[in-house]
PDB file of C-alpha atoms in Angstrom:
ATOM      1  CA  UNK U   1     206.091  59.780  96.107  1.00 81.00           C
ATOM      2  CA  UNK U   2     206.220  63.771  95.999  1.00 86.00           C
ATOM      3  CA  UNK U   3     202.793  65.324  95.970  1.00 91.00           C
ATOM      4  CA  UNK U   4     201.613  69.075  95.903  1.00 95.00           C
ATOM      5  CA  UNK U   5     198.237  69.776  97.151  1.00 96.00           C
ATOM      6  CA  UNK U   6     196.755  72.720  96.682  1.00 97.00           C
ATOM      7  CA  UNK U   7     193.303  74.592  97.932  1.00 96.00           C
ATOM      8  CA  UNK U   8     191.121  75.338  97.487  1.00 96.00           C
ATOM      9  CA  UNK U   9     190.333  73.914  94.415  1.00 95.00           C
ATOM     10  CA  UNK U  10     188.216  76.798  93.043  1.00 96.00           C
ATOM     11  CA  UNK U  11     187.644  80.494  94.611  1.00 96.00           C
ATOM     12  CA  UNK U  12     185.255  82.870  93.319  1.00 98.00           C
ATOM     13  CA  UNK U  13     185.445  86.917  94.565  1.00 97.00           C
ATOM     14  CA  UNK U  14     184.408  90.470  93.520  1.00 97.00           C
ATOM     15  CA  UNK U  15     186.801  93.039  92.946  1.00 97.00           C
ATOM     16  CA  UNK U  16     188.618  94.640  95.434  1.00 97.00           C
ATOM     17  CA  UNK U  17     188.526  91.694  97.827  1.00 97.00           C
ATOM     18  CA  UNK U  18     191.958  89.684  98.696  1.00 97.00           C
ATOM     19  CA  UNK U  19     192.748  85.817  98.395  1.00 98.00           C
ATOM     20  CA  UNK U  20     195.090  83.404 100.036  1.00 98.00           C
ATOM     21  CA  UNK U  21     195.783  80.299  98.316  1.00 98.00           C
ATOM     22  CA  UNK U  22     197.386  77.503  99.766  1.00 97.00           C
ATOM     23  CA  UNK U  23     199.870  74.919  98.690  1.00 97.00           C
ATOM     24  CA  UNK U  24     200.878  72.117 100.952  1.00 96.00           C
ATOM     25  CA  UNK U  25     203.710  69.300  99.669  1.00 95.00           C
ATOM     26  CA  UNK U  26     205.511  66.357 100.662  1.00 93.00           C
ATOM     27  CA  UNK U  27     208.781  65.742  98.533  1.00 88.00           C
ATOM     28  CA  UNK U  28     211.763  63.728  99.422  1.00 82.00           C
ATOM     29  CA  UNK U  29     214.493  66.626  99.405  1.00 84.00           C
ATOM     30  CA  UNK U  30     213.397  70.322  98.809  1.00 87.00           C
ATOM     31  CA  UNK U  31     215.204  72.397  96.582  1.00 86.00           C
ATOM     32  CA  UNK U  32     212.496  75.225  95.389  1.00 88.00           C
ATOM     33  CA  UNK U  33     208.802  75.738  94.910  1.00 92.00           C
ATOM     34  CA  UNK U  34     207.445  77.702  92.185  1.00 93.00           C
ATOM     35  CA  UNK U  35     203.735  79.496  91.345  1.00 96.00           C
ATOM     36  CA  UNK U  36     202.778  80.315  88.129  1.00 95.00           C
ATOM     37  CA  UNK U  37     199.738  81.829  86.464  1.00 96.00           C
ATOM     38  CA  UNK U  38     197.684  79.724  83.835  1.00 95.00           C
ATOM     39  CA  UNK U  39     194.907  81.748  82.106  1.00 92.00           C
ATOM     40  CA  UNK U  40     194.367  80.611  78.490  1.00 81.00           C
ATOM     41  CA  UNK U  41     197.074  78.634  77.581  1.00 82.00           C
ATOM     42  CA  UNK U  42     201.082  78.577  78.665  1.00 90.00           C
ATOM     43  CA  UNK U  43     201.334  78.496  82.543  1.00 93.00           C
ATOM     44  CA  UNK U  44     203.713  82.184  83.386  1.00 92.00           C
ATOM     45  CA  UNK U  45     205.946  82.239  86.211  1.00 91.00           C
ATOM     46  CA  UNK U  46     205.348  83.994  89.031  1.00 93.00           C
ATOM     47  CA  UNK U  47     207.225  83.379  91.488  1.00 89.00           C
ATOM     48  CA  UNK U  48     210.384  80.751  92.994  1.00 90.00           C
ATOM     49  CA  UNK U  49     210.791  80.411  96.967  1.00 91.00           C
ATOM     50  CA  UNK U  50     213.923  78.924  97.853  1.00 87.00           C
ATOM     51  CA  UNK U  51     215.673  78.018 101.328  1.00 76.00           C
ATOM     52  CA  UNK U  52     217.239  81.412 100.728  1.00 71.00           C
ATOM     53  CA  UNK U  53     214.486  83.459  99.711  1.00 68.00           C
ATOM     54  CA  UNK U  54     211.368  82.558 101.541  1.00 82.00           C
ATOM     55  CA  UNK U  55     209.276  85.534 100.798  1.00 88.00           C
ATOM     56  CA  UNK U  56     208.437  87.354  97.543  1.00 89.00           C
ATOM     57  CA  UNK U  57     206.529  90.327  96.073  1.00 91.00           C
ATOM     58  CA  UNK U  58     205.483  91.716  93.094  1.00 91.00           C
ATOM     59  CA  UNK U  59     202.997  94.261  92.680  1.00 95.00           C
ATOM     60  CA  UNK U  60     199.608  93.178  94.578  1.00 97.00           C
ATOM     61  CA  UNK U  61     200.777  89.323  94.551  1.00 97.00           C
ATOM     62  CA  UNK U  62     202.988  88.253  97.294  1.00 96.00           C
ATOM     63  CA  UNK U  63     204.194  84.799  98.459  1.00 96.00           C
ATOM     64  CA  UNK U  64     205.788  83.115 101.687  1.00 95.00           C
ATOM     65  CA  UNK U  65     207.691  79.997 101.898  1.00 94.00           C
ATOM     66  CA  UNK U  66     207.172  77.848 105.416  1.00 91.00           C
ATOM     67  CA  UNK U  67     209.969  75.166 104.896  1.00 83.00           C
ATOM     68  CA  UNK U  68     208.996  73.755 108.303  1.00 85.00           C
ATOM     69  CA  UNK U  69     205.237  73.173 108.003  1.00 85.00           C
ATOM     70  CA  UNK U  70     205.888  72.596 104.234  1.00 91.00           C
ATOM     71  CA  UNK U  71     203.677  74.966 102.939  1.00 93.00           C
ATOM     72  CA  UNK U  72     203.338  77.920 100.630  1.00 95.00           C
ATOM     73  CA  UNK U  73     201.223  81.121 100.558  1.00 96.00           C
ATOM     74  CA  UNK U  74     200.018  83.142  97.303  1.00 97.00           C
ATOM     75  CA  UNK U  75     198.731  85.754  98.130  1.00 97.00           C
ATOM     76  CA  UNK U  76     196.803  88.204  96.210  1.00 98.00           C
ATOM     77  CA  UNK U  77     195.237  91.869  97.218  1.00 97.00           C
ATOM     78  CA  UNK U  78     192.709  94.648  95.508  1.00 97.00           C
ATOM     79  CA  UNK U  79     191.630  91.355  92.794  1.00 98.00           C
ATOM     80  CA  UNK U  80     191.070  92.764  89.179  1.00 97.00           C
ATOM     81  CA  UNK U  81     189.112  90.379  86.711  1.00 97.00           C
ATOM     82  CA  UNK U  82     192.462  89.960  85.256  1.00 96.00           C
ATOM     83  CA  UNK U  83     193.608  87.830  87.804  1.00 97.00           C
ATOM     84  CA  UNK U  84     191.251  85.413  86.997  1.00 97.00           C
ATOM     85  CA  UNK U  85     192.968  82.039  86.029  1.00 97.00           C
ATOM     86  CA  UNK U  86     194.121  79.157  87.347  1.00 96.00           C
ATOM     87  CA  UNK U  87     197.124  79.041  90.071  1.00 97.00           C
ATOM     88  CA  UNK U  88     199.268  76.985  89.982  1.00 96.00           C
ATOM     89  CA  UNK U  89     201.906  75.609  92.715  1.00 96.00           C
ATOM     90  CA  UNK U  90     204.847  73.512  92.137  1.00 94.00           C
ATOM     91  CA  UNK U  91     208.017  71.789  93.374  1.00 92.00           C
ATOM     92  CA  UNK U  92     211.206  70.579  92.727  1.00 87.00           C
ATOM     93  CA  UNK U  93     212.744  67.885  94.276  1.00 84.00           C
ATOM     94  CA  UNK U  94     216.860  68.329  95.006  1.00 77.00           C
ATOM     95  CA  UNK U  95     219.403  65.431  94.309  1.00 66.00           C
ATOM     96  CA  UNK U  96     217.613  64.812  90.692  1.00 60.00           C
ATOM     97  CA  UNK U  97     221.232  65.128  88.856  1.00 61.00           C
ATOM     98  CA  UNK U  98     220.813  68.302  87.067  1.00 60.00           C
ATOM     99  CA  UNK U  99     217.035  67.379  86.667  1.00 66.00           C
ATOM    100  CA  UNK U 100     214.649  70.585  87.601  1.00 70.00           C
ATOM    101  CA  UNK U 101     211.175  67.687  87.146  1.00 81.00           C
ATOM    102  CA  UNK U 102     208.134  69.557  88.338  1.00 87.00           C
ATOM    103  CA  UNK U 103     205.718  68.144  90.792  1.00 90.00           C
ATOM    104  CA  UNK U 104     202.499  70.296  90.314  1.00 93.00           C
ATOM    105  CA  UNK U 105     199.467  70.769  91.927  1.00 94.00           C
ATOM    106  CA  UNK U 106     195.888  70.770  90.497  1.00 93.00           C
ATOM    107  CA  UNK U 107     196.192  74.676  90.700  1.00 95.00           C
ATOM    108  CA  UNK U 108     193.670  77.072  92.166  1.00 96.00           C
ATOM    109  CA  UNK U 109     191.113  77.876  89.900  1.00 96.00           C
ATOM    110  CA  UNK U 110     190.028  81.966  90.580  1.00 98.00           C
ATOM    111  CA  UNK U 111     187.587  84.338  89.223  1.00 97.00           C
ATOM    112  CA  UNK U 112     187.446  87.473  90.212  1.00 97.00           C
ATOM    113  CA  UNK U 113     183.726  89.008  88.952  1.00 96.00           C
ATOM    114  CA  UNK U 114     183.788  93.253  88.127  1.00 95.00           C
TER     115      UNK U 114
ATOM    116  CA  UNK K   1     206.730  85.841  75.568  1.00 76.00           C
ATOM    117  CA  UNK K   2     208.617  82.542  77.003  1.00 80.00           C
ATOM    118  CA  UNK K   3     210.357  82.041  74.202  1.00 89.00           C
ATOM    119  CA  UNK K   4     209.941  78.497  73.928  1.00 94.00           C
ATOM    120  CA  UNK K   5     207.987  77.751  70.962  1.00 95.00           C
ATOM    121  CA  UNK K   6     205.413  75.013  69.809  1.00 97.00           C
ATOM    122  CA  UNK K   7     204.536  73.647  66.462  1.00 97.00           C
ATOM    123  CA  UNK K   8     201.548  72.839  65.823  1.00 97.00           C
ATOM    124  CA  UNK K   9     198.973  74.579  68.096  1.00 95.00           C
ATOM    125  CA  UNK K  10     196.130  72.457  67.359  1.00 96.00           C
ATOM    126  CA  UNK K  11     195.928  68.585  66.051  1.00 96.00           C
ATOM    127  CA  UNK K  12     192.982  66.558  65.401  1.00 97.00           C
ATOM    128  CA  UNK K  13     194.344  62.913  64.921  1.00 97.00           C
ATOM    129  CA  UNK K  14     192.302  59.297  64.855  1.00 97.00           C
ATOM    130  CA  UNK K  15     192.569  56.832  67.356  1.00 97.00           C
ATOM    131  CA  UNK K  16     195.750  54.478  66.203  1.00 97.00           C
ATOM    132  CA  UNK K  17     197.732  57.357  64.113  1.00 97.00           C
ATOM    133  CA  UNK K  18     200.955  59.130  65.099  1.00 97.00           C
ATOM    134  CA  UNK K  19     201.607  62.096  65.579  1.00 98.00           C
ATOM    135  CA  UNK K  20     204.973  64.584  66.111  1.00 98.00           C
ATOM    136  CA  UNK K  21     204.763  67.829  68.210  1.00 98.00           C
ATOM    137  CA  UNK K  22     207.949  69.993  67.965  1.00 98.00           C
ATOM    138  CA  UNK K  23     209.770  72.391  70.606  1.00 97.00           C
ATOM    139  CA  UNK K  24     212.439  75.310  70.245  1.00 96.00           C
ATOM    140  CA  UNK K  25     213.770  76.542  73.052  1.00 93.00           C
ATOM    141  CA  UNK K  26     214.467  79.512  74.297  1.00 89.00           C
ATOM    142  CA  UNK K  27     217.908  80.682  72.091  1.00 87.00           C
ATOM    143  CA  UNK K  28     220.742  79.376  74.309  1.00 84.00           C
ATOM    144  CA  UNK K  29     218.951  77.084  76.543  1.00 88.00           C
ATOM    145  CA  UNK K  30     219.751  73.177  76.692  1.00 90.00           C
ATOM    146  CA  UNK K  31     217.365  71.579  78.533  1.00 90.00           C
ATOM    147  CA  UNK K  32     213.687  70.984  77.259  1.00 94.00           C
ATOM    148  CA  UNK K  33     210.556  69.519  79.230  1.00 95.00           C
ATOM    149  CA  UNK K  34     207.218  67.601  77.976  1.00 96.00           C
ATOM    150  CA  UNK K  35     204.572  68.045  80.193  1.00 96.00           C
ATOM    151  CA  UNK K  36     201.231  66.738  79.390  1.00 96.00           C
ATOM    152  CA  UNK K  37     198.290  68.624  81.003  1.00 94.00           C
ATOM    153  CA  UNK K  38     194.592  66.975  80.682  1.00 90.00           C
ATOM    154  CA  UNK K  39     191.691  67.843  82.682  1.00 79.00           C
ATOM    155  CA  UNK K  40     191.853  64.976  85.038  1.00 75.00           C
ATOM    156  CA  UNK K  41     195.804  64.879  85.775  1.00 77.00           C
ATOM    157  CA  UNK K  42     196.799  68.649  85.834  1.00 83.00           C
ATOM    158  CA  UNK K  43     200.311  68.786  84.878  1.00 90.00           C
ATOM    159  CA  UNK K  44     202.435  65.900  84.694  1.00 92.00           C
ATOM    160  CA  UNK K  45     205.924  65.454  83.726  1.00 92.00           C
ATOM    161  CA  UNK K  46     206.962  63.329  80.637  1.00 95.00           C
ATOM    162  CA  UNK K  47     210.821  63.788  80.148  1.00 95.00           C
ATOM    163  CA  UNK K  48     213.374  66.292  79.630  1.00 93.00           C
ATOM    164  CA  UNK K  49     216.147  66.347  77.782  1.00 94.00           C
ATOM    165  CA  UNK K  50     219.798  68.292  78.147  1.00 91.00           C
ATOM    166  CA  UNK K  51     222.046  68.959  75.271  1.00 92.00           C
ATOM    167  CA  UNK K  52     220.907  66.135  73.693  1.00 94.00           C
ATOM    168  CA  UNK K  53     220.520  63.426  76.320  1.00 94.00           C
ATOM    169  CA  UNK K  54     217.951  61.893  78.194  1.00 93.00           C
ATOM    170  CA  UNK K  55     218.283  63.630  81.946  1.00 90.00           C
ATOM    171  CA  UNK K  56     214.575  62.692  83.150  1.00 88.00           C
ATOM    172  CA  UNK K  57     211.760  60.763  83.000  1.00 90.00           C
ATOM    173  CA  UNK K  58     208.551  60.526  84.163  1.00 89.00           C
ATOM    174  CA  UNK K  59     205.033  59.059  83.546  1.00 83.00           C
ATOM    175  CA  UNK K  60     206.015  59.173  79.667  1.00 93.00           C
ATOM    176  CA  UNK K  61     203.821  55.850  77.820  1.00 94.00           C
ATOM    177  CA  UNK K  62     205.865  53.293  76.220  1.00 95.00           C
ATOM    178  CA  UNK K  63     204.145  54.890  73.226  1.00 97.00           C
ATOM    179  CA  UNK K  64     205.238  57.817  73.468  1.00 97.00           C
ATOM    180  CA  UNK K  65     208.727  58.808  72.487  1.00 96.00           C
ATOM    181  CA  UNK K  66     211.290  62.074  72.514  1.00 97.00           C
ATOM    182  CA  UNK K  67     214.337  63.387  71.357  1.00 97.00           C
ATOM    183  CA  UNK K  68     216.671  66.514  71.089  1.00 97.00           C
ATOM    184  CA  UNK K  69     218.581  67.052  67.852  1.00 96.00           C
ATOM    185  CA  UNK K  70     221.801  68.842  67.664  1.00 95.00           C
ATOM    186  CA  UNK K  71     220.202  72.524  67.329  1.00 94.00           C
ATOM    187  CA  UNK K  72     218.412  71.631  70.281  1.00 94.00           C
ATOM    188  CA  UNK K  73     215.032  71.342  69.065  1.00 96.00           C
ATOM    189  CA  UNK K  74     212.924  68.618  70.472  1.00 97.00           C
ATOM    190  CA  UNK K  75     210.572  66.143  69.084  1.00 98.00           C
ATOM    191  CA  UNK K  76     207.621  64.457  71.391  1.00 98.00           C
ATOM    192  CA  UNK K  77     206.391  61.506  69.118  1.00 98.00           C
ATOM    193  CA  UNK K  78     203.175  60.024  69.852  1.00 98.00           C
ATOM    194  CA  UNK K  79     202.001  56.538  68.134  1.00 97.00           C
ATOM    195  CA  UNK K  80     198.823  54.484  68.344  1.00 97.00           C
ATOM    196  CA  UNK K  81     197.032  56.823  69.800  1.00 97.00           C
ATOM    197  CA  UNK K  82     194.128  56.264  71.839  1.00 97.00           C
ATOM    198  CA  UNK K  83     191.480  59.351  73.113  1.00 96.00           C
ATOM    199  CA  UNK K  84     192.987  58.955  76.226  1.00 94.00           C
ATOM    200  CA  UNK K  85     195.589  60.848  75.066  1.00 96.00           C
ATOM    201  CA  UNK K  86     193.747  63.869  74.163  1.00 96.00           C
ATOM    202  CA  UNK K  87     195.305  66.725  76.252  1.00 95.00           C
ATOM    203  CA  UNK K  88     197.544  70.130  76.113  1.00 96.00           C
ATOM    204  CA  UNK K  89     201.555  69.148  76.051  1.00 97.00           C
ATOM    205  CA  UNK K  90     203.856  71.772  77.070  1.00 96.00           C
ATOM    206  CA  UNK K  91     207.125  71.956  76.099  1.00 96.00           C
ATOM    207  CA  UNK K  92     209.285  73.890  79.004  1.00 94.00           C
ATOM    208  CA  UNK K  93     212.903  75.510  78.946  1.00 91.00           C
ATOM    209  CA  UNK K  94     215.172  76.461  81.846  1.00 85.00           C
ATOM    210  CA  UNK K  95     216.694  79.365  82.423  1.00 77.00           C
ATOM    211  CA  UNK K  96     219.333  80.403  85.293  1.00 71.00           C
ATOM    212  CA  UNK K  97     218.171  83.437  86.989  1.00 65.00           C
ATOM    213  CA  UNK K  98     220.148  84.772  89.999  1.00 61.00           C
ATOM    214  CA  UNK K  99     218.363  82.691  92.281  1.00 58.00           C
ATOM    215  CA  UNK K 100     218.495  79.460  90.720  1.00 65.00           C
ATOM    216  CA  UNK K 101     216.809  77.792  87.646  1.00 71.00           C
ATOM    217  CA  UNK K 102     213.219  78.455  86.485  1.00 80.00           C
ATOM    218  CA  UNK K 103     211.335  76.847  84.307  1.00 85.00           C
ATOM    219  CA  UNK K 104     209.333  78.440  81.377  1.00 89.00           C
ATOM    220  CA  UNK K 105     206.660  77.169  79.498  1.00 93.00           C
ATOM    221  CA  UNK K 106     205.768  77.660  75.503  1.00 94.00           C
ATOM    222  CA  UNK K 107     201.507  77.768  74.071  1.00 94.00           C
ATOM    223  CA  UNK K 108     201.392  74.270  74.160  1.00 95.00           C
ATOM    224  CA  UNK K 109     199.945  71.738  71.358  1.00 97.00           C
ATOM    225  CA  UNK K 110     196.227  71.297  71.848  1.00 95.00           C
ATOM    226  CA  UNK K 111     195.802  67.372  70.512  1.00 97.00           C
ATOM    227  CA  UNK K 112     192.082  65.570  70.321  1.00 96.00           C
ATOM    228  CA  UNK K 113     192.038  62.527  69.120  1.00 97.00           C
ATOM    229  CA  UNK K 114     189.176  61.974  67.614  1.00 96.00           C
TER     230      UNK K 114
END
């Protein structure tokens, strides 16, 4: 069965500081892993890591892709309060014929205190 | 915004009633995802749908029931409901981006069953 684990579960930092959170899976056949940002409601995409495009960046978040060790990196510097939310890490499964099913983690709760 | 939107936000339902949650995609997209997120379970995949058929399924209850109409839309039914059930469904929409597919989420449908 595909799993996504994630950790840790929750994460609590002041301002300024910088977080790693971790995503670990298992899936049958790899195609892409996605994070995406939950705060009140709809979960908003971040980021998608691919065999072709293992690392990504956007503003202070960044992500890398370790296909080998099968495990993902979000990465997050100078934390605002804003970030707080909940992270969450994903993955889809290849060979699902024309399927993109999501296998999510429990997602990284953070709060970032002023 | 995802695009993807959700009718109705909030539902408070009894134990043994039906309910119908409703989905638009984004303009132009075919496929649309349930996901049900409770506290316990994090996100977990229901079924998705593509231009009308079935394409997936997951850990959808035999009480539970879907379909996409010709303009795309997609219904979620739930019948005899139990509090169990109480939890945030997503709806989801893919879109091709120059990388591959992504998934995007809409608000959701808050139901309690009461």
């Amino acid at each position: 069965e595909d799993k996504v684990v994630q950790s840790p579960l929750s994460l609590v930092v002041h301002e300024g500081d910088t977080v790693t959170l971790n995503c670990s899976y298992e899936v049958t056949n790899f195609r892409s892993l996605l994070w995406y940002k939950q705060e009140k409601k709809a979960p908003t995409f971040l980021f998608m890591l691919t065999s072709s495009g293992i690392e990504k960046k956007s503003g202070r978040l960044s992500s890398i892709l370790d296909k080998k060790e099968l495990f993902s990196i979000l990465n997050i510097t100078a934390t605002q309060t804003g970030d707080s939310a909940v992270y969450l890490c994903a993955v889809v499964p290849s060979g699902q014929g024309g399927s993109e099913k999501l296998v999510f983690g429990k997602g990284t709760k953070l709060t970032v205190n002023p | 915004d995802s695009g993807v939107t959700q009718t109705p936000k909030h539902l408070i339902t009894a134990t043994g009633q039906r309910v119908t949650l409703r989905c638009s995609p984004r303009s132009g997209d075919l496929s649309v995802y349930w996901y049900q997120q409770s506290l316990d379970q994090g996100l977990q995949f229901l079924i998705q749908y593509y231009n009308g058929e079935e394409r997936a399924k997951g850990n959808i209850l035999e009480r539970f029931s879907a379909q996409q109409f010709p303009d795309l839309h997609s219904e979620l039914n739930l019948s005899s409901l139990e509090l169990g059930d109480s939890a945030l469904y997503f709806c989801a929409s893919r879109r091709t981006g120059e990388t591959g597919n992504t998934i995007y989420f809409g608000e959701g449908s808050w139901l309690t069953v009461v």
